[in-house]
Short mmCIF file of C-alpha atoms in Angstrom, two decimals:
data_model
loop_
_atom_site.label_atom_id
_atom_site.label_comp_id
_atom_site.label_asym_id
_atom_site.label_seq_id
_atom_site.Cartn_x
_atom_site.Cartn_y
_atom_site.Cartn_z
CA MET K 23 -31.58 20.81 25.18
CA LEU K 24 -31.22 20.07 21.44
CA LYS K 25 -28.40 17.76 20.45
CA LYS K 26 -26.03 19.33 17.94
CA VAL K 27 -24.91 17.49 14.82
CA ALA K 28 -22.12 18.71 12.56
CA ILE K 29 -22.29 17.32 9.03
CA LEU K 30 -19.00 17.53 7.16
CA GLY K 31 -19.83 17.67 3.45
CA GLY K 32 -22.91 19.19 1.83
CA GLY K 33 -23.67 16.96 -1.14
CA VAL K 34 -26.64 14.60 -1.46
CA ALA K 35 -25.50 12.52 1.53
CA GLY K 36 -24.96 15.56 3.74
CA LEU K 37 -28.23 17.21 2.76
CA SER K 38 -30.12 13.92 3.17
CA ALA K 39 -28.74 13.46 6.68
CA ALA K 40 -29.54 17.07 7.51
CA HIS K 41 -33.10 16.61 6.28
CA GLU K 42 -33.75 13.51 8.38
CA LEU K 43 -32.16 15.00 11.49
CA ILE K 44 -33.71 18.44 11.41
CA VAL K 45 -37.27 17.12 11.08
CA ARG K 46 -36.54 15.01 14.15
CA GLY K 47 -35.59 17.98 16.27
CA TYR K 48 -31.79 18.09 16.07
CA GLU K 49 -29.72 21.25 15.68
CA VAL K 50 -27.80 20.73 12.45
CA SER K 51 -24.92 22.52 10.76
CA VAL K 52 -23.49 21.51 7.38
CA TYR K 53 -20.01 22.47 6.17
CA GLU K 54 -19.52 22.29 2.40
CA PHE K 55 -16.15 22.82 0.71
CA LYS K 56 -17.45 24.22 -2.57
CA GLN K 57 -19.16 27.55 -3.18
CA ILE K 58 -22.19 25.78 -4.73
CA PRO K 59 -24.34 23.31 -2.76
CA GLY K 60 -25.10 19.81 -3.96
CA GLY K 61 -21.75 18.02 -4.29
CA LYS K 62 -21.46 15.81 -7.37
CA ALA K 63 -25.17 16.26 -8.06
CA ARG K 64 -24.92 20.01 -8.43
CA SER K 65 -25.44 22.03 -11.55
CA MET K 66 -23.13 25.00 -11.95
CA PRO K 67 -22.96 28.15 -14.05
CA PHE K 68 -20.79 28.39 -17.13
CA VAL K 69 -19.21 31.49 -15.62
CA GLY K 70 -19.02 34.44 -17.98
CA SER K 71 -21.34 33.01 -20.61
CA GLY K 72 -24.25 35.26 -19.72
CA THR K 73 -24.36 38.60 -21.54
CA GLY K 74 -26.78 41.50 -21.65
CA GLY K 75 -28.16 40.75 -18.20
CA ARG K 76 -28.88 37.11 -19.02
CA LYS K 77 -28.03 34.21 -16.72
CA ASP K 78 -24.94 32.09 -17.28
CA LEU K 79 -25.60 28.90 -19.21
CA PRO K 80 -26.18 25.87 -16.94
CA GLY K 81 -23.40 23.30 -16.64
CA GLU K 82 -23.12 20.17 -14.51
CA HIS K 83 -20.81 17.52 -13.14
CA GLY K 84 -22.85 15.03 -15.16
CA PHE K 85 -26.51 14.73 -16.10
CA ARG K 86 -28.80 13.60 -13.27
CA LEU K 87 -30.91 10.50 -13.80
CA PHE K 88 -33.31 8.71 -11.49
CA PRO K 89 -33.76 5.03 -12.41
CA ARG K 90 -37.07 3.43 -11.54
CA PHE K 91 -35.51 1.20 -8.89
CA TYR K 92 -34.48 4.22 -6.78
CA ARG K 93 -36.47 4.34 -3.52
CA HIS K 94 -34.63 6.40 -0.91
CA VAL K 95 -33.79 9.57 -2.80
CA VAL K 96 -37.20 9.56 -4.50
CA ASP K 97 -38.88 9.42 -1.10
CA THR K 98 -36.84 12.47 -0.09
CA LEU K 99 -37.85 14.34 -3.26
CA LYS K 100 -41.50 13.81 -2.32
CA ARG K 101 -40.88 15.56 1.00
CA ILE K 102 -39.29 18.73 -0.44
CA PRO K 103 -41.88 21.45 -1.13
CA TYR K 104 -41.83 23.00 -4.59
CA GLU K 105 -44.47 25.54 -5.64
CA ASN K 106 -47.82 23.76 -5.18
CA GLY K 107 -46.34 20.29 -4.92
CA SER K 108 -42.96 18.74 -4.32
CA VAL K 109 -39.63 18.40 -6.07
CA TYR K 110 -40.75 14.91 -7.08
CA ASP K 111 -43.14 16.62 -9.51
CA ASN K 112 -40.08 17.93 -11.37
CA LEU K 113 -39.17 14.43 -12.55
CA THR K 114 -40.07 13.64 -16.14
CA GLU K 115 -39.97 10.24 -17.78
CA VAL K 116 -37.83 9.32 -20.76
CA THR K 117 -39.28 7.00 -23.37
CA ARG K 118 -36.19 5.81 -25.24
CA LEU K 119 -32.79 4.29 -24.67
CA ASP K 120 -30.92 4.11 -27.97
CA ILE K 121 -27.63 2.48 -28.89
CA ALA K 122 -25.33 4.30 -31.31
CA THR K 123 -22.61 2.46 -33.22
CA TYR K 124 -20.24 3.34 -36.03
CA ASN K 125 -21.96 0.95 -38.45
CA ALA K 126 -25.73 1.28 -38.08
CA PRO K 127 -28.44 3.87 -37.43
CA LEU K 128 -29.62 4.39 -33.87
CA LEU K 129 -30.98 1.17 -32.40
CA PRO K 130 -33.87 1.55 -29.92
CA LEU K 131 -34.30 -1.03 -27.19
CA LEU K 132 -37.71 -2.69 -27.36
CA ALA K 133 -40.17 -3.00 -24.47
CA LYS K 134 -41.53 -6.39 -23.48
CA ILE K 135 -41.85 -8.18 -20.14
CA GLU K 136 -41.71 -11.94 -19.60
CA PHE K 137 -41.40 -14.18 -16.51
CA SER K 138 -39.38 -17.44 -16.37
CA LEU K 139 -35.99 -18.45 -17.70
CA ASP K 140 -37.28 -19.46 -21.13
CA ASN K 141 -39.20 -16.24 -21.54
CA LEU K 142 -36.32 -14.20 -20.13
CA LEU K 143 -34.21 -15.55 -22.98
CA VAL K 144 -36.91 -14.40 -25.42
CA LEU K 145 -36.83 -10.98 -23.79
CA ILE K 146 -33.04 -10.74 -24.16
CA LYS K 147 -33.34 -11.63 -27.83
CA ASP K 148 -36.03 -9.00 -28.34
CA LEU K 149 -33.88 -6.41 -26.64
CA PHE K 150 -30.60 -7.04 -28.34
CA ASP K 151 -31.28 -8.76 -31.65
CA ASN K 152 -30.82 -5.50 -33.53
CA ASP K 153 -27.90 -6.11 -35.86
CA LEU K 154 -25.42 -5.61 -33.02
CA GLY K 155 -23.47 -8.70 -34.05
CA LEU K 156 -24.70 -10.84 -31.16
CA THR K 157 -25.22 -14.53 -31.74
CA ILE K 158 -28.13 -16.54 -30.36
CA ASP K 159 -25.67 -18.18 -27.98
CA ASP K 160 -24.52 -14.75 -26.80
CA MET K 161 -28.02 -13.66 -25.90
CA GLU K 162 -28.90 -16.96 -24.27
CA GLN K 163 -25.69 -16.86 -22.24
CA TYR K 164 -26.48 -13.38 -20.95
CA GLY K 165 -30.03 -14.40 -20.09
CA ARG K 166 -28.78 -17.45 -18.18
CA LYS K 167 -26.39 -15.29 -16.17
CA LEU K 168 -29.10 -12.78 -15.30
CA TRP K 169 -31.27 -15.69 -14.22
CA GLN K 170 -28.45 -16.94 -12.00
CA ILE K 171 -28.35 -13.58 -10.24
CA MET K 172 -32.13 -13.51 -9.88
CA THR K 173 -32.30 -16.98 -8.33
CA SER K 174 -29.23 -16.75 -6.09
CA CYS K 175 -29.75 -16.10 -2.39
CA ASP K 176 -28.55 -12.83 -0.87
CA GLU K 177 -25.81 -14.58 1.05
CA ARG K 178 -24.32 -16.13 -2.09
CA ILE K 179 -24.40 -12.77 -3.85
CA ARG K 180 -22.63 -11.11 -0.94
CA GLU K 181 -20.12 -13.85 -0.10
CA GLU K 182 -19.29 -15.38 -3.48
CA TYR K 183 -20.13 -12.82 -6.14
CA ASN K 184 -18.22 -10.09 -4.28
CA LEU K 185 -15.11 -12.14 -5.04
CA ILE K 186 -15.65 -12.55 -8.78
CA ASP K 187 -15.51 -9.88 -11.45
CA TRP K 188 -18.30 -9.41 -13.96
CA TRP K 189 -16.15 -10.51 -16.92
CA GLU K 190 -15.45 -13.87 -15.31
CA PHE K 191 -18.98 -14.36 -14.02
CA ILE K 192 -20.61 -13.97 -17.43
CA GLU K 193 -17.80 -16.04 -19.02
CA ALA K 194 -17.09 -13.25 -21.50
CA GLU K 195 -13.82 -14.82 -22.63
CA GLN K 196 -15.75 -17.67 -24.27
CA GLN K 197 -18.22 -15.39 -26.05
CA SER K 198 -18.10 -13.26 -29.19
CA PRO K 199 -16.47 -9.82 -29.46
CA ALA K 200 -19.98 -8.32 -29.67
CA PHE K 201 -20.93 -10.01 -26.39
CA GLN K 202 -17.79 -8.65 -24.76
CA LYS K 203 -18.44 -5.14 -26.02
CA ILE K 204 -22.12 -5.01 -25.04
CA PHE K 205 -22.62 -7.19 -21.99
CA ALA K 206 -19.15 -6.86 -20.48
CA GLY K 207 -18.48 -3.33 -21.69
CA PHE K 208 -21.57 -1.67 -20.23
CA THR K 209 -19.91 -1.53 -16.78
CA LYS K 210 -17.79 1.40 -17.99
CA THR K 211 -20.94 3.38 -18.74
CA LEU K 212 -22.70 2.24 -15.57
CA VAL K 213 -19.97 2.41 -12.93
CA ALA K 214 -17.03 3.90 -14.86
CA CYS K 215 -14.85 0.81 -14.58
CA GLN K 216 -13.91 -2.25 -16.57
CA SER K 217 -15.82 -5.50 -16.19
CA LYS K 218 -12.59 -7.21 -15.15
CA ILE K 219 -12.48 -4.92 -12.09
CA ALA K 220 -16.10 -4.46 -10.97
CA ASN K 221 -17.46 -7.16 -8.68
CA THR K 222 -20.54 -9.16 -9.61
CA GLN K 223 -22.16 -8.46 -6.23
CA THR K 224 -22.67 -4.91 -7.48
CA VAL K 225 -22.97 -5.27 -11.25
CA GLY K 226 -25.17 -8.36 -11.36
CA PRO K 227 -28.24 -7.13 -9.44
CA VAL K 228 -28.11 -3.73 -11.16
CA ALA K 229 -27.91 -5.40 -14.58
CA VAL K 230 -30.95 -7.53 -13.79
CA GLN K 231 -32.90 -4.60 -12.36
CA MET K 232 -32.17 -2.33 -15.31
CA THR K 233 -33.09 -5.08 -17.79
CA LEU K 234 -36.41 -5.72 -16.07
CA ASP K 235 -37.15 -2.01 -15.73
CA ILE K 236 -36.37 -1.28 -19.38
CA THR K 237 -38.78 -4.01 -20.45
CA THR K 238 -41.65 -3.31 -18.05
CA PRO K 239 -44.46 -1.51 -19.87
CA GLY K 240 -46.47 1.36 -18.45
CA THR K 241 -43.73 3.47 -16.90
CA SER K 242 -40.27 4.63 -17.84
CA PHE K 243 -37.16 2.86 -16.60
CA VAL K 244 -35.57 6.22 -15.78
CA ARG K 245 -36.52 9.84 -15.12
CA LEU K 246 -34.79 13.20 -15.48
CA LEU K 247 -35.30 16.57 -13.84
CA ASN K 248 -37.23 19.11 -15.90
CA GLY K 249 -34.58 21.81 -15.52
CA PRO K 250 -31.09 22.48 -14.13
CA THR K 251 -30.46 20.37 -11.03
CA ASN K 252 -29.91 23.15 -8.54
CA ASP K 253 -32.92 25.13 -9.75
CA LYS K 254 -35.28 22.17 -9.65
CA TRP K 255 -33.92 20.28 -6.63
CA ILE K 256 -30.93 21.51 -4.63
CA TYR K 257 -31.92 25.14 -4.02
CA PRO K 258 -35.54 24.32 -3.09
CA TRP K 259 -34.19 21.60 -0.79
CA LEU K 260 -31.72 23.93 0.87
CA THR K 261 -34.34 26.65 1.27
CA PHE K 262 -36.72 24.19 2.93
CA LEU K 263 -34.04 22.96 5.34
CA GLN K 264 -32.86 26.47 6.20
CA ASP K 265 -36.46 27.42 6.95
CA GLN K 266 -36.43 24.50 9.40
CA GLY K 267 -33.32 25.91 11.09
CA LEU K 268 -30.43 24.33 9.18
CA ASN K 269 -27.10 26.16 9.22
CA TYR K 270 -25.40 25.56 5.85
CA TYR K 271 -21.93 26.97 5.24
CA LEU K 272 -20.35 27.20 1.78
CA GLY K 273 -16.63 27.50 1.19
CA ALA K 274 -15.99 25.67 4.46
CA SER K 275 -12.99 23.37 4.16
CA VAL K 276 -12.66 20.68 6.82
CA GLU K 277 -8.96 20.47 7.64
CA ARG K 278 -9.02 17.88 10.45
CA ILE K 279 -11.32 15.74 12.54
CA ASN K 280 -9.92 15.82 16.06
CA CYS K 281 -10.22 12.57 17.99
CA ILE K 282 -9.22 12.76 21.68
CA GLU K 283 -9.65 10.01 24.26
CA GLY K 284 -11.87 7.92 21.98
CA GLN K 285 -14.29 10.72 21.03
CA ILE K 286 -14.46 13.34 18.30
CA ARG K 287 -13.94 16.58 20.22
CA SER K 288 -14.01 19.01 17.27
CA ALA K 289 -13.47 19.54 13.57
CA SER K 290 -11.06 22.16 12.29
CA ILE K 291 -12.56 24.39 9.61
CA SER K 292 -11.03 26.92 7.21
CA MET K 293 -13.51 29.45 5.82
CA ASN K 294 -13.26 32.97 4.45
CA GLY K 295 -9.57 33.14 5.32
CA GLU K 296 -10.18 32.16 8.94
CA LYS K 297 -9.49 28.93 10.80
CA PHE K 298 -11.57 27.73 13.72
CA ASP K 299 -12.80 24.61 15.48
CA ILE K 300 -16.43 23.53 15.66
CA GLU K 301 -17.91 21.34 18.37
CA ALA K 302 -21.00 19.15 18.34
CA ASP K 303 -22.53 16.16 20.09
CA TYR K 304 -22.33 14.08 16.93
CA TYR K 305 -20.35 14.31 13.71
CA ILE K 306 -21.34 12.88 10.35
CA ALA K 307 -18.57 12.58 7.77
CA ALA K 308 -20.33 12.96 4.43
CA PHE K 309 -17.15 13.18 2.36
CA PRO K 310 -16.38 10.98 -0.64
CA VAL K 311 -14.04 8.12 0.12
CA GLU K 312 -10.87 9.72 -1.27
CA VAL K 313 -11.38 12.64 1.15
CA MET K 314 -12.45 10.61 4.17
CA GLY K 315 -9.51 8.25 3.80
CA LYS K 316 -7.13 11.14 4.34
CA MET K 317 -9.07 12.39 7.37
CA ILE K 318 -8.54 9.19 9.33
CA THR K 319 -5.77 9.56 11.91
CA ASP K 320 -3.76 7.05 13.91
CA THR K 321 -5.71 8.13 16.98
CA MET K 322 -8.97 7.26 15.23
CA LEU K 323 -7.57 3.90 14.13
CA GLU K 324 -6.64 3.07 17.72
CA VAL K 325 -10.31 3.35 18.64
CA ASP K 326 -11.69 1.72 15.49
CA PRO K 327 -9.12 -0.30 13.50
CA SER K 328 -11.80 -1.19 10.91
CA LEU K 329 -11.45 2.35 9.52
CA GLN K 330 -8.33 1.07 7.78
CA GLY K 331 -10.76 -0.35 5.25
CA VAL K 332 -11.78 3.17 4.28
CA GLN K 333 -8.14 4.05 3.72
CA ARG K 334 -7.75 1.02 1.47
CA LEU K 335 -10.75 2.14 -0.58
CA VAL K 336 -9.15 5.49 -1.47
CA ASP K 337 -7.75 4.13 -4.73
CA SER K 338 -11.00 2.35 -5.70
CA VAL K 339 -12.17 5.25 -7.80
CA ALA K 340 -12.53 6.07 -11.48
CA TRP K 341 -13.59 9.10 -13.50
CA MET K 342 -17.07 9.89 -14.78
CA ASN K 343 -17.52 13.55 -15.65
CA GLY K 344 -19.71 15.63 -17.90
CA ILE K 345 -19.33 18.03 -20.79
CA GLN K 346 -22.17 20.16 -22.15
CA TYR K 347 -22.48 21.30 -25.77
CA TYR K 348 -24.67 24.36 -26.30
CA LEU K 349 -26.37 24.32 -29.69
CA ARG K 350 -27.66 27.00 -32.04
CA GLU K 351 -30.49 24.64 -32.97
CA ASP K 352 -31.94 21.97 -30.72
CA VAL K 353 -30.95 18.43 -31.72
CA PRO K 354 -33.19 16.05 -29.73
CA ILE K 355 -31.56 12.85 -31.16
CA THR K 356 -33.94 10.66 -29.10
CA HIS K 357 -36.37 11.12 -26.21
CA GLY K 358 -33.95 9.74 -23.66
CA HIS K 359 -30.41 8.47 -23.44
CA VAL K 360 -27.99 7.48 -26.17
CA ILE K 361 -25.25 4.96 -25.36
CA TYR K 362 -22.33 5.29 -27.77
CA LEU K 363 -21.31 1.66 -27.91
CA ASP K 364 -18.27 2.08 -30.16
CA ALA K 365 -16.99 5.34 -28.67
CA PRO K 366 -13.63 4.63 -26.98
CA TRP K 367 -14.44 7.07 -24.19
CA SER K 368 -17.70 5.26 -23.27
CA LEU K 369 -20.04 8.18 -23.87
CA THR K 370 -23.66 8.59 -22.88
CA SER K 371 -25.72 11.63 -23.86
CA VAL K 372 -29.04 13.31 -23.17
CA SER K 373 -30.56 16.10 -25.26
CA GLN K 374 -31.80 18.25 -22.40
CA LYS K 375 -34.14 20.87 -23.86
CA GLN K 376 -36.92 18.40 -24.71
CA PHE K 377 -37.16 17.58 -21.00
CA TRP K 378 -37.06 21.26 -19.92
CA PRO K 379 -40.35 22.61 -21.34
CA GLU K 380 -40.53 25.56 -18.95
CA VAL K 381 -36.86 26.57 -19.28
CA ASN K 382 -36.45 29.44 -21.73
CA LEU K 383 -32.88 29.15 -22.97
CA SER K 384 -33.09 32.62 -24.53
CA GLU K 385 -32.73 33.90 -20.97
CA TYR K 386 -29.28 32.31 -20.75
CA GLY K 387 -25.93 33.00 -22.37
CA ASP K 388 -26.14 35.41 -25.29
CA GLY K 389 -29.76 34.46 -25.97
CA THR K 390 -29.09 32.35 -29.06
CA VAL K 391 -28.67 28.88 -27.53
CA LYS K 392 -31.62 26.60 -28.36
CA GLY K 393 -30.41 23.20 -27.23
CA ILE K 394 -28.06 21.48 -24.77
CA LEU K 395 -26.42 18.14 -25.43
CA SER K 396 -25.16 16.84 -22.08
CA VAL K 397 -22.57 14.07 -22.27
CA ASP K 398 -21.00 11.82 -19.64
CA ILE K 399 -17.44 10.62 -20.29
CA SER K 400 -16.92 7.31 -18.50
CA ASP K 401 -13.57 6.13 -19.87
CA TRP K 402 -10.63 8.48 -19.35
CA ASP K 403 -7.92 5.85 -19.93
CA THR K 404 -8.48 4.71 -23.54
CA PRO K 405 -6.92 6.60 -26.48
CA GLY K 406 -9.34 8.61 -28.57
CA ILE K 407 -9.79 8.76 -32.36
CA LEU K 408 -8.45 12.27 -33.09
CA PHE K 409 -5.29 12.70 -31.06
CA GLY K 410 -4.49 9.15 -29.99
CA LYS K 411 -4.49 10.28 -26.36
CA THR K 412 -6.50 9.31 -23.32
CA ALA K 413 -8.91 11.90 -21.97
CA LYS K 414 -6.68 12.30 -18.92
CA HIS K 415 -3.84 13.49 -21.15
CA CYS K 416 -5.88 15.83 -23.32
CA THR K 417 -6.34 19.56 -22.96
CA ALA K 418 -9.85 20.90 -22.41
CA ASP K 419 -10.07 21.87 -26.09
CA GLU K 420 -8.94 18.40 -27.14
CA ILE K 421 -11.55 16.77 -24.88
CA LYS K 422 -14.23 18.93 -26.45
CA ALA K 423 -13.10 18.05 -29.99
CA GLU K 424 -12.64 14.35 -29.23
CA VAL K 425 -16.06 13.81 -27.64
CA TRP K 426 -17.76 15.73 -30.45
CA ALA K 427 -15.95 13.64 -33.06
CA GLN K 428 -16.86 10.35 -31.37
CA MET K 429 -20.54 11.36 -31.24
CA LYS K 430 -20.57 12.45 -34.89
CA LEU K 431 -18.98 9.19 -35.98
CA SER K 432 -21.67 7.29 -34.04
CA LEU K 433 -24.68 9.36 -35.11
CA ASN K 434 -23.93 10.31 -38.73
CA VAL K 435 -24.20 6.80 -40.16
CA ASP K 436 -25.53 5.50 -43.50
CA GLY K 437 -25.95 8.96 -44.96
CA ALA K 438 -27.81 10.35 -41.93
CA VAL K 439 -26.60 13.72 -40.65
CA ILE K 440 -27.78 14.19 -37.08
CA LEU K 441 -24.92 16.23 -35.65
CA GLU K 442 -23.23 19.02 -37.63
CA ASP K 443 -20.36 21.31 -36.68
CA SER K 444 -22.38 24.36 -37.67
CA VAL K 445 -24.88 23.78 -34.85
CA LEU K 446 -22.25 24.02 -32.10
CA HIS K 447 -22.43 27.32 -30.23
CA SER K 448 -20.11 26.72 -27.23
CA TRP K 449 -19.26 24.10 -24.64
CA PHE K 450 -18.57 23.64 -20.93
CA LEU K 451 -16.44 20.98 -19.22
CA ASP K 452 -17.06 20.00 -15.60
CA THR K 453 -14.89 22.27 -13.44
CA ASP K 454 -13.81 19.27 -11.35
CA ILE K 455 -11.43 18.50 -14.22
CA GLN K 456 -8.30 20.54 -13.50
CA PHE K 457 -5.46 21.27 -15.95
CA ASP K 458 -2.66 22.49 -13.67
CA ASN K 459 -0.64 19.27 -13.73
CA PRO K 460 2.95 19.88 -14.89
CA GLU K 461 3.01 16.40 -16.47
CA HIS K 462 0.23 17.54 -18.84
CA ALA K 463 -2.27 15.13 -17.32
CA CYS K 464 -5.47 16.63 -15.95
CA THR K 465 -6.70 15.78 -12.47
CA ASN K 466 -10.18 15.09 -11.13
CA MET K 467 -11.42 16.74 -7.95
CA GLU K 468 -14.36 14.35 -7.61
CA PRO K 469 -13.82 10.83 -8.95
CA LEU K 470 -16.41 8.08 -8.59
CA LEU K 471 -16.21 5.12 -6.21
CA ILE K 472 -16.09 1.74 -7.97
CA ASN K 473 -16.84 -1.54 -6.22
CA ARG K 474 -13.81 -3.62 -7.03
CA VAL K 475 -13.62 -7.35 -6.44
CA GLY K 476 -13.36 -8.13 -2.73
CA THR K 477 -13.92 -4.59 -1.46
CA TRP K 478 -17.16 -5.27 0.44
CA ASP K 479 -15.13 -6.24 3.51
CA ASP K 480 -13.39 -2.84 3.43
CA ARG K 481 -16.63 -0.90 3.33
CA PRO K 482 -17.83 0.34 6.73
CA GLU K 483 -21.23 0.57 8.31
CA ALA K 484 -22.70 4.03 8.86
CA PHE K 485 -21.70 3.88 12.53
CA THR K 486 -18.13 3.54 13.76
CA GLY K 487 -16.32 2.38 16.89
CA ILE K 488 -15.96 6.04 17.78
CA PRO K 489 -19.29 6.62 19.55
CA ASN K 490 -20.01 10.09 18.15
CA LEU K 491 -18.66 9.64 14.60
CA PHE K 492 -20.91 8.44 11.79
CA LEU K 493 -20.40 7.99 8.05
CA ALA K 494 -22.77 9.01 5.26
CA ALA K 495 -21.38 8.47 1.77
CA ASP K 496 -21.75 6.08 -1.14
CA TYR K 497 -18.88 3.86 0.10
CA VAL K 498 -20.88 2.90 3.22
CA ARG K 499 -22.50 -0.54 3.17
CA THR K 500 -26.02 -0.14 1.79
CA ASN K 501 -28.68 -2.17 0.06
CA THR K 502 -28.17 0.09 -2.97
CA ASN K 503 -24.51 -0.98 -3.17
CA LEU K 504 -23.69 1.44 -5.97
CA ALA K 505 -22.01 4.87 -6.04
CA THR K 506 -25.13 6.91 -6.79
CA MET K 507 -27.39 9.55 -5.28
CA GLU K 508 -29.54 6.65 -4.11
CA GLY K 509 -26.63 5.03 -2.29
CA ALA K 510 -25.65 8.35 -0.71
CA ASN K 511 -29.20 8.99 0.48
CA GLU K 512 -29.54 5.50 1.94
CA ALA K 513 -26.19 5.83 3.72
CA ALA K 514 -27.35 9.13 5.24
CA ARG K 515 -30.52 7.47 6.52
CA ARG K 516 -28.44 4.73 8.10
CA ALA K 517 -26.20 7.29 9.81
CA VAL K 518 -29.24 9.11 11.19
CA ASN K 519 -30.76 5.84 12.42
CA ALA K 520 -27.50 5.08 14.20
CA ILE K 521 -27.62 8.47 15.93
CA LEU K 522 -31.23 7.87 16.97
CA ALA K 523 -30.24 4.49 18.40
CA ARG K 524 -27.25 5.99 20.20
CA ASP K 525 -29.53 8.65 21.69
CA GLY K 526 -32.23 6.20 22.67
CA SER K 527 -34.57 8.45 20.71
CA GLU K 528 -38.27 7.71 20.40
CA GLU K 529 -38.36 9.35 16.98
CA GLU K 530 -39.33 7.05 14.12
CA PRO K 531 -36.23 5.77 12.29
CA CYS K 532 -35.65 6.60 8.64
CA LYS K 533 -37.15 4.06 6.27
CA ILE K 534 -34.66 1.73 4.57
CA TRP K 535 -35.84 -0.17 1.50
CA GLU K 536 -34.73 -3.52 0.22
CA MET K 537 -33.27 -3.29 -3.28
CA TYR K 538 -33.09 -5.63 -6.28
CA THR K 539 -35.84 -7.97 -5.10
CA PHE K 540 -37.02 -8.75 -8.66
CA GLU K 541 -40.65 -9.52 -7.75
CA LEU K 542 -42.41 -11.23 -10.62
CA GLY K 543 -46.15 -10.74 -10.45
CA HIS K 544 -48.25 -10.91 -7.30
CA ILE K 545 -46.40 -13.92 -5.90
CA ASP K 546 -42.66 -13.62 -5.46
CA VAL K 547 -41.79 -17.04 -6.84
CA LEU K 548 -38.09 -16.16 -6.69
CA LYS K 549 -38.17 -16.61 -2.91
CA LEU K 550 -38.54 -20.34 -3.46
CA TYR K 551 -35.37 -20.31 -5.55
CA HIS K 552 -33.59 -18.26 -2.89
CA ILE K 553 -34.54 -20.66 -0.10
CA HIS K 554 -33.29 -23.59 -2.14
CA ASP K 555 -30.04 -21.81 -3.00
CA LYS K 556 -29.45 -20.82 0.64
CA ARG K 557 -29.70 -24.47 1.65
CA ARG K 558 -27.17 -25.38 -1.00
CA LEU K 559 -24.84 -22.57 0.08
CA ASP K 560 -25.00 -23.74 3.71
CA LYS K 561 -23.92 -27.19 2.50
CA GLY K 562 -21.05 -25.74 0.48
CA LEU K 563 -22.77 -26.54 -2.82
CA PRO K 564 -22.80 -24.29 -5.92
CA TRP K 565 -25.84 -22.60 -7.40
CA ASP K 566 -27.99 -24.86 -9.57
CA GLY K 567 -30.93 -22.60 -10.44
CA LYS K 568 -33.60 -24.96 -9.16
CA MET K 569 -36.73 -24.26 -7.15
CA LEU K 570 -37.72 -26.01 -3.91
#
């Protein structure tokens, strides 16, 4: 008889777990709170924008990007059928990553790869010596700190660097304001939190990996989907899984997880105005941390006290949400991402249409939209330039005006006019941002987990002390160690592997990749550094950056 698995949450983690389970012969049901599948990765319609029989304009929680170092979610994309190939074929490479400031035209990052500390310093200079105000000492300092991450053993990264924030690790206090803005400030764009909060265990390896990927010739450091996320990924994925027998329920709110005598006996669901309990052999909680923390009961803690760590993580979140500007004329800006270095709200944008060659925007909205500028807002706590208010305390109209103004100030520099008011057709703000707060502060239905200093110990494994409860979400301990689709997919694989082990199944476990290995050439010379550093760590000695 097939074992039944109930997956609570239908985002990337939930769908990934469902995929791995259903192809291994399990009976799987997924319960998703929203009316659109995909969780934070979903695209969504700008409801009411379509006229004359046209489709609503596409909106999103935030633009989807797939860095080159992703392994787990990319492997899943390759196993989702799409037309004559797979969803993986819908990824398209970007060729540029530009920096926008208030004082200079767009600055493209250069592409060059070098191996060794001396040459890494040359690389850093090539990348960032673009009139950004950085000194030679700034760039050498950043290169030395990246090298320290690259040559530190895994144990030192996990045990020591988890306890130090990125600001302190890179010694930002002793460096120039430009260094602080660029090398310390990028954490707000990357993980939506300040460098004085994010731990180096997370930020350091990602910073190294992104630097190496940006400067490796022959392939792009990041890819985008060639159309709206749900059209090009989520709906084909869901169709494939449903054809395999998946039961996927939308609008299904999980009210409680019922733990009795050390086991999960049921989950209480509210759907379509009805309330009922569901039963399964195994339960996978694929909620974000702020939801899962509230699901944990005293009865569950009696069985597994370590779940208190999940409750402590509930406040380790920040906001990173998207706004889309629909344009009367397409404004490509650059063939990739723009980082708005001076924008107080830590903006990043992508001009979407150039990556959507087969998407005819005349079939959307009123038929006159020709471009979409998709923007992520990563700092909701710093006052803006128009109203002197944080994004959290702005109205939707004020957010729209503020983001537009910050982009114009960054792009229209030295007489260049890249962004004009006349090109703006309409706009759409992520519906997770809610404006029903009586204190005139908006709320966020889906914040982003941030890895604060010292929080690794609070993060759980994918299995729990409750034998039929498993966790699949980006707060689970993973090699990815970052709140991303990649982390969610890896966590789901770990949850499935735990179920297979619990079952004594002969099915092949899900593949788990190592991350941030930084191989340099055919011989991984960094392993010699890691062995040396591990010996020093075992003796209680600090890192010295030497080889065996």
